[in-house]
């Protein structure tokens, strides 16, 4: 595993207005913000910057439900770290729109269908009109926004959803199949075959309890806890090395998922958006490892 990272997921809450049937984090209205205090998150952002992070992504649950999101965004920006907020875009307050419109902040969301009933079948709430309207509002405000479309079943209106996103003005769009992680499990249990093979390479994920994973989808493989140890120590620690060896061995004879446009399962954030759209990172000119998230 890398001793430095350029991208960090910050899973600041397990609370969400929705209960998406495929959510990797199994988030919902009963979720909580966990044991990470604001001081913990600020310290983690500081430590992430110190180990090379160029971008952090606030995820959940629904990160806009965390009362400290604006302050945490501002803290990351003061450290020179870019920010992406992965939101279901069901509800954005006027004040939060102003925060999201700042330089160095971008949005990501998930989109499933052009049919409102089918969209609601996936999110378990009548979300289609509000998500669509807020995507349009983000574009109107010139906030960089990208979207992911997850195909959960045959016949889903996924292709029309991609076309509609283009019509709304979204230019960064990824697609993915259902991957069996969290509530996405259908036939067995989450395992290494559900991962893309890039886990831990130049990235790390931190949960609302402080657990650190190679990525948000490898939740059964904790390598340390950010409430107990510094990120630099975790990255250089033996559990990280062991986990890296396990992943390398598993994927040595298996093809890794293409880094553009998707590298993760059904319900997750970008695994390294810091490399796009400029092509500055390992994903290449159009890279981004953009799995789709709507917890």
PDB file of N, CA and C in Angstrom, residues 105-174:
ATOM      1  N   UNK A 105     -14.579  23.727  -4.797  1.00  0.00           N
ATOM      2  CA  UNK A 105     -15.613  22.810  -4.321  1.00  0.00           C
ATOM      3  C   UNK A 105     -16.402  22.314  -5.525  1.00  0.00           C
ATOM      4  N   UNK A 106     -16.712  21.025  -5.516  1.00  0.00           N
ATOM      5  CA  UNK A 106     -17.496  20.442  -6.596  1.00  0.00           C
ATOM      6  C   UNK A 106     -18.519  19.475  -6.031  1.00  0.00           C
ATOM      7  N   UNK A 107     -19.468  19.066  -6.850  1.00  0.00           N
ATOM      8  CA  UNK A 107     -20.551  18.181  -6.455  1.00  0.00           C
ATOM      9  C   UNK A 107     -20.528  16.891  -7.268  1.00  0.00           C
ATOM     10  N   UNK A 108     -21.049  15.826  -6.658  1.00  0.00           N
ATOM     11  CA  UNK A 108     -21.305  14.588  -7.382  1.00  0.00           C
ATOM     12  C   UNK A 108     -22.620  14.021  -6.874  1.00  0.00           C
ATOM     13  N   UNK A 109     -23.306  13.277  -7.725  1.00  0.00           N
ATOM     14  CA  UNK A 109     -24.589  12.704  -7.327  1.00  0.00           C
ATOM     15  C   UNK A 109     -24.843  11.429  -8.118  1.00  0.00           C
ATOM     16  N   UNK A 110     -25.938  10.748  -7.783  1.00  0.00           N
ATOM     17  CA  UNK A 110     -26.367   9.559  -8.509  1.00  0.00           C
ATOM     18  C   UNK A 110     -27.714   9.817  -9.160  1.00  0.00           C
ATOM     19  N   UNK A 111     -27.936   9.131 -10.243  1.00  0.00           N
ATOM     20  CA  UNK A 111     -29.158   9.311 -11.037  1.00  0.00           C
ATOM     21  C   UNK A 111     -29.489   7.952 -11.624  1.00  0.00           C
ATOM     22  N   UNK A 112     -30.749   7.573 -11.622  1.00  0.00           N
ATOM     23  CA  UNK A 112     -31.062   6.189 -11.947  1.00  0.00           C
ATOM     24  C   UNK A 112     -32.005   5.978 -13.120  1.00  0.00           C
ATOM     25  N   UNK A 113     -32.900   6.932 -13.355  1.00  0.00           N
ATOM     26  CA  UNK A 113     -33.940   6.688 -14.349  1.00  0.00           C
ATOM     27  C   UNK A 113     -34.621   7.994 -14.707  1.00  0.00           C
ATOM     28  N   UNK A 114     -35.240   8.022 -15.871  1.00  0.00           N
ATOM     29  CA  UNK A 114     -36.071   9.163 -16.242  1.00  0.00           C
ATOM     30  C   UNK A 114     -37.522   8.926 -15.863  1.00  0.00           C
ATOM     31  N   UNK A 115     -37.792   7.775 -15.299  1.00  0.00           N
ATOM     32  CA  UNK A 115     -39.134   7.449 -14.828  1.00  0.00           C
ATOM     33  C   UNK A 115     -39.189   7.663 -13.319  1.00  0.00           C
ATOM     34  N   UNK A 116     -40.061   8.576 -12.875  1.00  0.00           N
ATOM     35  CA  UNK A 116     -40.095   8.932 -11.456  1.00  0.00           C
ATOM     36  C   UNK A 116     -40.401   7.736 -10.565  1.00  0.00           C
ATOM     37  N   UNK A 117     -41.301   6.860 -11.025  1.00  0.00           N
ATOM     38  CA  UNK A 117     -41.667   5.693 -10.211  1.00  0.00           C
ATOM     39  C   UNK A 117     -40.500   4.721 -10.099  1.00  0.00           C
ATOM     40  N   UNK A 118     -39.764   4.528 -11.183  1.00  0.00           N
ATOM     41  CA  UNK A 118     -38.612   3.631 -11.138  1.00  0.00           C
ATOM     42  C   UNK A 118     -37.514   4.218 -10.263  1.00  0.00           C
ATOM     43  N   UNK A 119     -37.292   5.527 -10.368  1.00  0.00           N
ATOM     44  CA  UNK A 119     -36.306   6.207  -9.528  1.00  0.00           C
ATOM     45  C   UNK A 119     -36.653   6.008  -8.053  1.00  0.00           C
ATOM     46  N   UNK A 120     -37.936   6.161  -7.726  1.00  0.00           N
ATOM     47  CA  UNK A 120     -38.389   5.997  -6.347  1.00  0.00           C
ATOM     48  C   UNK A 120     -38.284   4.548  -5.890  1.00  0.00           C
ATOM     49  N   UNK A 121     -38.447   3.627  -6.821  1.00  0.00           N
ATOM     50  CA  UNK A 121     -38.293   2.209  -6.479  1.00  0.00           C
ATOM     51  C   UNK A 121     -36.883   1.915  -5.993  1.00  0.00           C
ATOM     52  N   UNK A 122     -35.916   2.656  -6.516  1.00  0.00           N
ATOM     53  CA  UNK A 122     -34.521   2.458  -6.152  1.00  0.00           C
ATOM     54  C   UNK A 122     -34.168   3.196  -4.858  1.00  0.00           C
ATOM     55  N   UNK A 123     -34.605   4.449  -4.739  1.00  0.00           N
ATOM     56  CA  UNK A 123     -34.225   5.263  -3.577  1.00  0.00           C
ATOM     57  C   UNK A 123     -35.176   5.111  -2.396  1.00  0.00           C
ATOM     58  N   UNK A 124     -36.331   4.495  -2.632  1.00  0.00           N
ATOM     59  CA  UNK A 124     -37.387   4.294  -1.635  1.00  0.00           C
ATOM     60  C   UNK A 124     -38.058   5.606  -1.211  1.00  0.00           C
ATOM     61  N   UNK A 125     -37.846   6.644  -1.993  1.00  0.00           N
ATOM     62  CA  UNK A 125     -38.475   7.936  -1.733  1.00  0.00           C
ATOM     63  C   UNK A 125     -38.768   8.592  -3.089  1.00  0.00           C
ATOM     64  N   UNK A 126     -39.739   9.511  -3.164  1.00  0.00           N
ATOM     65  CA  UNK A 126     -40.043  10.196  -4.428  1.00  0.00           C
ATOM     66  C   UNK A 126     -39.011  11.286  -4.731  1.00  0.00           C
ATOM     67  N   UNK A 127     -37.808  10.878  -5.088  1.00  0.00           N
ATOM     68  CA  UNK A 127     -36.676  11.802  -5.164  1.00  0.00           C
ATOM     69  C   UNK A 127     -36.419  12.380  -6.546  1.00  0.00           C
ATOM     70  N   UNK A 128     -36.946  11.759  -7.580  1.00  0.00           N
ATOM     71  CA  UNK A 128     -36.561  12.147  -8.935  1.00  0.00           C
ATOM     72  C   UNK A 128     -36.744  13.637  -9.224  1.00  0.00           C
ATOM     73  N   UNK A 129     -37.902  14.234  -8.953  1.00  0.00           N
ATOM     74  CA  UNK A 129     -38.052  15.652  -9.320  1.00  0.00           C
ATOM     75  C   UNK A 129     -37.074  16.565  -8.592  1.00  0.00           C
ATOM     76  N   UNK A 130     -36.821  16.298  -7.320  1.00  0.00           N
ATOM     77  CA  UNK A 130     -35.944  17.179  -6.546  1.00  0.00           C
ATOM     78  C   UNK A 130     -34.484  17.015  -6.947  1.00  0.00           C
ATOM     79  N   UNK A 131     -34.060  15.775  -7.157  1.00  0.00           N
ATOM     80  CA  UNK A 131     -32.679  15.562  -7.583  1.00  0.00           C
ATOM     81  C   UNK A 131     -32.442  16.195  -8.951  1.00  0.00           C
ATOM     82  N   UNK A 132     -33.369  15.987  -9.864  1.00  0.00           N
ATOM     83  CA  UNK A 132     -33.240  16.578 -11.198  1.00  0.00           C
ATOM     84  C   UNK A 132     -33.176  18.104 -11.120  1.00  0.00           C
ATOM     85  N   UNK A 133     -34.074  18.699 -10.333  1.00  0.00           N
ATOM     86  CA  UNK A 133     -34.099  20.162 -10.220  1.00  0.00           C
ATOM     87  C   UNK A 133     -32.813  20.702  -9.604  1.00  0.00           C
ATOM     88  N   UNK A 134     -32.259  19.991  -8.637  1.00  0.00           N
ATOM     89  CA  UNK A 134     -31.046  20.474  -7.981  1.00  0.00           C
ATOM     90  C   UNK A 134     -29.800  20.246  -8.838  1.00  0.00           C
ATOM     91  N   UNK A 135     -29.809  19.245  -9.690  1.00  0.00           N
ATOM     92  CA  UNK A 135     -28.726  19.114 -10.670  1.00  0.00           C
ATOM     93  C   UNK A 135     -28.746  20.325 -11.597  1.00  0.00           C
ATOM     94  N   UNK A 136     -29.937  20.664 -12.057  1.00  0.00           N
ATOM     95  CA  UNK A 136     -30.068  21.834 -12.928  1.00  0.00           C
ATOM     96  C   UNK A 136     -29.627  23.109 -12.217  1.00  0.00           C
ATOM     97  N   UNK A 137     -29.933  23.212 -10.919  1.00  0.00           N
ATOM     98  CA  UNK A 137     -29.548  24.396 -10.159  1.00  0.00           C
ATOM     99  C   UNK A 137     -28.025  24.463  -9.999  1.00  0.00           C
ATOM    100  N   UNK A 138     -27.395  23.327  -9.762  1.00  0.00           N
ATOM    101  CA  UNK A 138     -25.936  23.308  -9.653  1.00  0.00           C
ATOM    102  C   UNK A 138     -25.297  23.761 -10.962  1.00  0.00           C
ATOM    103  N   UNK A 139     -25.813  23.273 -12.077  1.00  0.00           N
ATOM    104  CA  UNK A 139     -25.298  23.685 -13.381  1.00  0.00           C
ATOM    105  C   UNK A 139     -25.523  25.183 -13.585  1.00  0.00           C
ATOM    106  N   UNK A 140     -26.707  25.669 -13.188  1.00  0.00           N
ATOM    107  CA  UNK A 140     -27.010  27.092 -13.342  1.00  0.00           C
ATOM    108  C   UNK A 140     -26.039  27.949 -12.554  1.00  0.00           C
ATOM    109  N   UNK A 141     -25.631  27.460 -11.392  1.00  0.00           N
ATOM    110  CA  UNK A 141     -24.703  28.205 -10.542  1.00  0.00           C
ATOM    111  C   UNK A 141     -23.243  27.986 -10.933  1.00  0.00           C
ATOM    112  N   UNK A 142     -23.019  27.240 -11.993  1.00  0.00           N
ATOM    113  CA  UNK A 142     -21.660  26.940 -12.477  1.00  0.00           C
ATOM    114  C   UNK A 142     -20.842  26.156 -11.455  1.00  0.00           C
ATOM    115  N   UNK A 143     -21.508  25.342 -10.645  1.00  0.00           N
ATOM    116  CA  UNK A 143     -20.819  24.449  -9.720  1.00  0.00           C
ATOM    117  C   UNK A 143     -20.429  23.185 -10.494  1.00  0.00           C
ATOM    118  N   UNK A 144     -19.158  22.811 -10.520  1.00  0.00           N
ATOM    119  CA  UNK A 144     -18.786  21.566 -11.201  1.00  0.00           C
ATOM    120  C   UNK A 144     -19.566  20.394 -10.616  1.00  0.00           C
ATOM    121  N   UNK A 145     -20.239  19.648 -11.461  1.00  0.00           N
ATOM    122  CA  UNK A 145     -21.061  18.539 -10.989  1.00  0.00           C
ATOM    123  C   UNK A 145     -20.908  17.367 -11.937  1.00  0.00           C
ATOM    124  N   UNK A 146     -20.814  16.198 -11.377  1.00  0.00           N
ATOM    125  CA  UNK A 146     -20.784  14.977 -12.166  1.00  0.00           C
ATOM    126  C   UNK A 146     -21.824  14.022 -11.608  1.00  0.00           C
ATOM    127  N   UNK A 147     -22.161  13.017 -12.362  1.00  0.00           N
ATOM    128  CA  UNK A 147     -23.213  12.090 -11.950  1.00  0.00           C
ATOM    129  C   UNK A 147     -22.852  10.677 -12.365  1.00  0.00           C
ATOM    130  N   UNK A 148     -23.400   9.719 -11.622  1.00  0.00           N
ATOM    131  CA  UNK A 148     -23.221   8.317 -11.948  1.00  0.00           C
ATOM    132  C   UNK A 148     -24.571   7.637 -12.060  1.00  0.00           C
ATOM    133  N   UNK A 149     -24.671   6.728 -13.004  1.00  0.00           N
ATOM    134  CA  UNK A 149     -25.893   5.963 -13.232  1.00  0.00           C
ATOM    135  C   UNK A 149     -25.586   4.496 -12.992  1.00  0.00           C
ATOM    136  N   UNK A 150     -26.310   3.889 -12.066  1.00  0.00           N
ATOM    137  CA  UNK A 150     -26.105   2.481 -11.733  1.00  0.00           C
ATOM    138  C   UNK A 150     -27.241   1.665 -12.328  1.00  0.00           C
ATOM    139  N   UNK A 151     -26.881   0.630 -13.054  1.00  0.00           N
ATOM    140  CA  UNK A 151     -27.890  -0.238 -13.646  1.00  0.00           C
ATOM    141  C   UNK A 151     -28.151  -1.416 -12.717  1.00  0.00           C
ATOM    142  N   UNK A 152     -29.325  -1.427 -12.100  1.00  0.00           N
ATOM    143  CA  UNK A 152     -29.647  -2.457 -11.110  1.00  0.00           C
ATOM    144  C   UNK A 152     -30.377  -3.645 -11.698  1.00  0.00           C
ATOM    145  N   UNK A 153     -31.082  -3.463 -12.828  1.00  0.00           N
ATOM    146  CA  UNK A 153     -31.838  -4.573 -13.408  1.00  0.00           C
ATOM    147  C   UNK A 153     -32.025  -4.328 -14.903  1.00  0.00           C
ATOM    148  N   UNK A 154     -32.319  -5.414 -15.609  1.00  0.00           N
ATOM    149  CA  UNK A 154     -32.587  -5.320 -17.035  1.00  0.00           C
ATOM    150  C   UNK A 154     -33.832  -4.475 -17.257  1.00  0.00           C
ATOM    151  N   UNK A 155     -33.756  -3.618 -18.240  1.00  0.00           N
ATOM    152  CA  UNK A 155     -34.911  -2.796 -18.564  1.00  0.00           C
ATOM    153  C   UNK A 155     -34.959  -1.474 -17.834  1.00  0.00           C
ATOM    154  N   UNK A 156     -34.051  -1.272 -16.880  1.00  0.00           N
ATOM    155  CA  UNK A 156     -34.020   0.017 -16.179  1.00  0.00           C
ATOM    156  C   UNK A 156     -33.731   1.131 -17.188  1.00  0.00           C
ATOM    157  N   UNK A 157     -34.302   2.293 -16.960  1.00  0.00           N
ATOM    158  CA  UNK A 157     -34.135   3.403 -17.888  1.00  0.00           C
ATOM    159  C   UNK A 157     -32.804   4.127 -17.625  1.00  0.00           C
ATOM    160  N   UNK A 158     -31.738   3.348 -17.688  1.00  0.00           N
ATOM    161  CA  UNK A 158     -30.399   3.876 -17.411  1.00  0.00           C
ATOM    162  C   UNK A 158     -29.886   4.723 -18.568  1.00  0.00           C
ATOM    163  N   UNK A 159     -30.007   4.215 -19.786  1.00  0.00           N
ATOM    164  CA  UNK A 159     -29.518   4.976 -20.937  1.00  0.00           C
ATOM    165  C   UNK A 159     -30.267   6.295 -21.106  1.00  0.00           C
ATOM    166  N   UNK A 160     -31.599   6.307 -20.971  1.00  0.00           N
ATOM    167  CA  UNK A 160     -32.288   7.596 -21.004  1.00  0.00           C
ATOM    168  C   UNK A 160     -31.848   8.530 -19.879  1.00  0.00           C
ATOM    169  N   UNK A 161     -31.491   7.958 -18.714  1.00  0.00           N
ATOM    170  CA  UNK A 161     -31.012   8.796 -17.611  1.00  0.00           C
ATOM    171  C   UNK A 161     -29.712   9.488 -17.990  1.00  0.00           C
ATOM    172  N   UNK A 162     -28.813   8.755 -18.657  1.00  0.00           N
ATOM    173  CA  UNK A 162     -27.556   9.360 -19.119  1.00  0.00           C
ATOM    174  C   UNK A 162     -27.852  10.480 -20.107  1.00  0.00           C
ATOM    175  N   UNK A 163     -28.766  10.222 -21.030  1.00  0.00           N
ATOM    176  CA  UNK A 163     -29.117  11.246 -22.017  1.00  0.00           C
ATOM    177  C   UNK A 163     -29.716  12.473 -21.346  1.00  0.00           C
ATOM    178  N   UNK A 164     -30.553  12.255 -20.336  1.00  0.00           N
ATOM    179  CA  UNK A 164     -31.169  13.386 -19.653  1.00  0.00           C
ATOM    180  C   UNK A 164     -30.138  14.206 -18.878  1.00  0.00           C
ATOM    181  N   UNK A 165     -29.174  13.530 -18.299  1.00  0.00           N
ATOM    182  CA  UNK A 165     -28.109  14.252 -17.604  1.00  0.00           C
ATOM    183  C   UNK A 165     -27.346  15.156 -18.574  1.00  0.00           C
ATOM    184  N   UNK A 166     -27.072  14.650 -19.754  1.00  0.00           N
ATOM    185  CA  UNK A 166     -26.426  15.488 -20.767  1.00  0.00           C
ATOM    186  C   UNK A 166     -27.294  16.702 -21.091  1.00  0.00           C
ATOM    187  N   UNK A 167     -28.601  16.478 -21.204  1.00  0.00           N
ATOM    188  CA  UNK A 167     -29.517  17.577 -21.497  1.00  0.00           C
ATOM    189  C   UNK A 167     -29.524  18.608 -20.384  1.00  0.00           C
ATOM    190  N   UNK A 168     -29.317  18.154 -19.153  1.00  0.00           N
ATOM    191  CA  UNK A 168     -29.280  19.069 -18.009  1.00  0.00           C
ATOM    192  C   UNK A 168     -27.980  19.868 -17.954  1.00  0.00           C
ATOM    193  N   UNK A 169     -26.998  19.459 -18.744  1.00  0.00           N
ATOM    194  CA  UNK A 169     -25.728  20.182 -18.769  1.00  0.00           C
ATOM    195  C   UNK A 169     -24.610  19.490 -18.026  1.00  0.00           C
ATOM    196  N   UNK A 170     -24.816  18.241 -17.590  1.00  0.00           N
ATOM    197  CA  UNK A 170     -23.765  17.482 -16.905  1.00  0.00           C
ATOM    198  C   UNK A 170     -22.871  16.841 -17.958  1.00  0.00           C
ATOM    199  N   UNK A 171     -21.593  17.060 -17.845  1.00  0.00           N
ATOM    200  CA  UNK A 171     -20.663  16.518 -18.839  1.00  0.00           C
ATOM    201  C   UNK A 171     -19.845  15.346 -18.313  1.00  0.00           C
ATOM    202  N   UNK A 172     -19.718  15.234 -17.010  1.00  0.00           N
ATOM    203  CA  UNK A 172     -18.981  14.118 -16.396  1.00  0.00           C
ATOM    204  C   UNK A 172     -20.002  13.098 -15.904  1.00  0.00           C
ATOM    205  N   UNK A 173     -20.154  11.998 -16.642  1.00  0.00           N
ATOM    206  CA  UNK A 173     -21.163  10.991 -16.323  1.00  0.00           C
ATOM    207  C   UNK A 173     -20.514   9.619 -16.374  1.00  0.00           C
ATOM    208  N   UNK A 174     -20.691   8.847 -15.301  1.00  0.00           N
ATOM    209  CA  UNK A 174     -20.192   7.486 -15.258  1.00  0.00           C
ATOM    210  C   UNK A 174     -21.339   6.512 -15.150  1.00  0.00           C
TER     211      UNK A 174
END
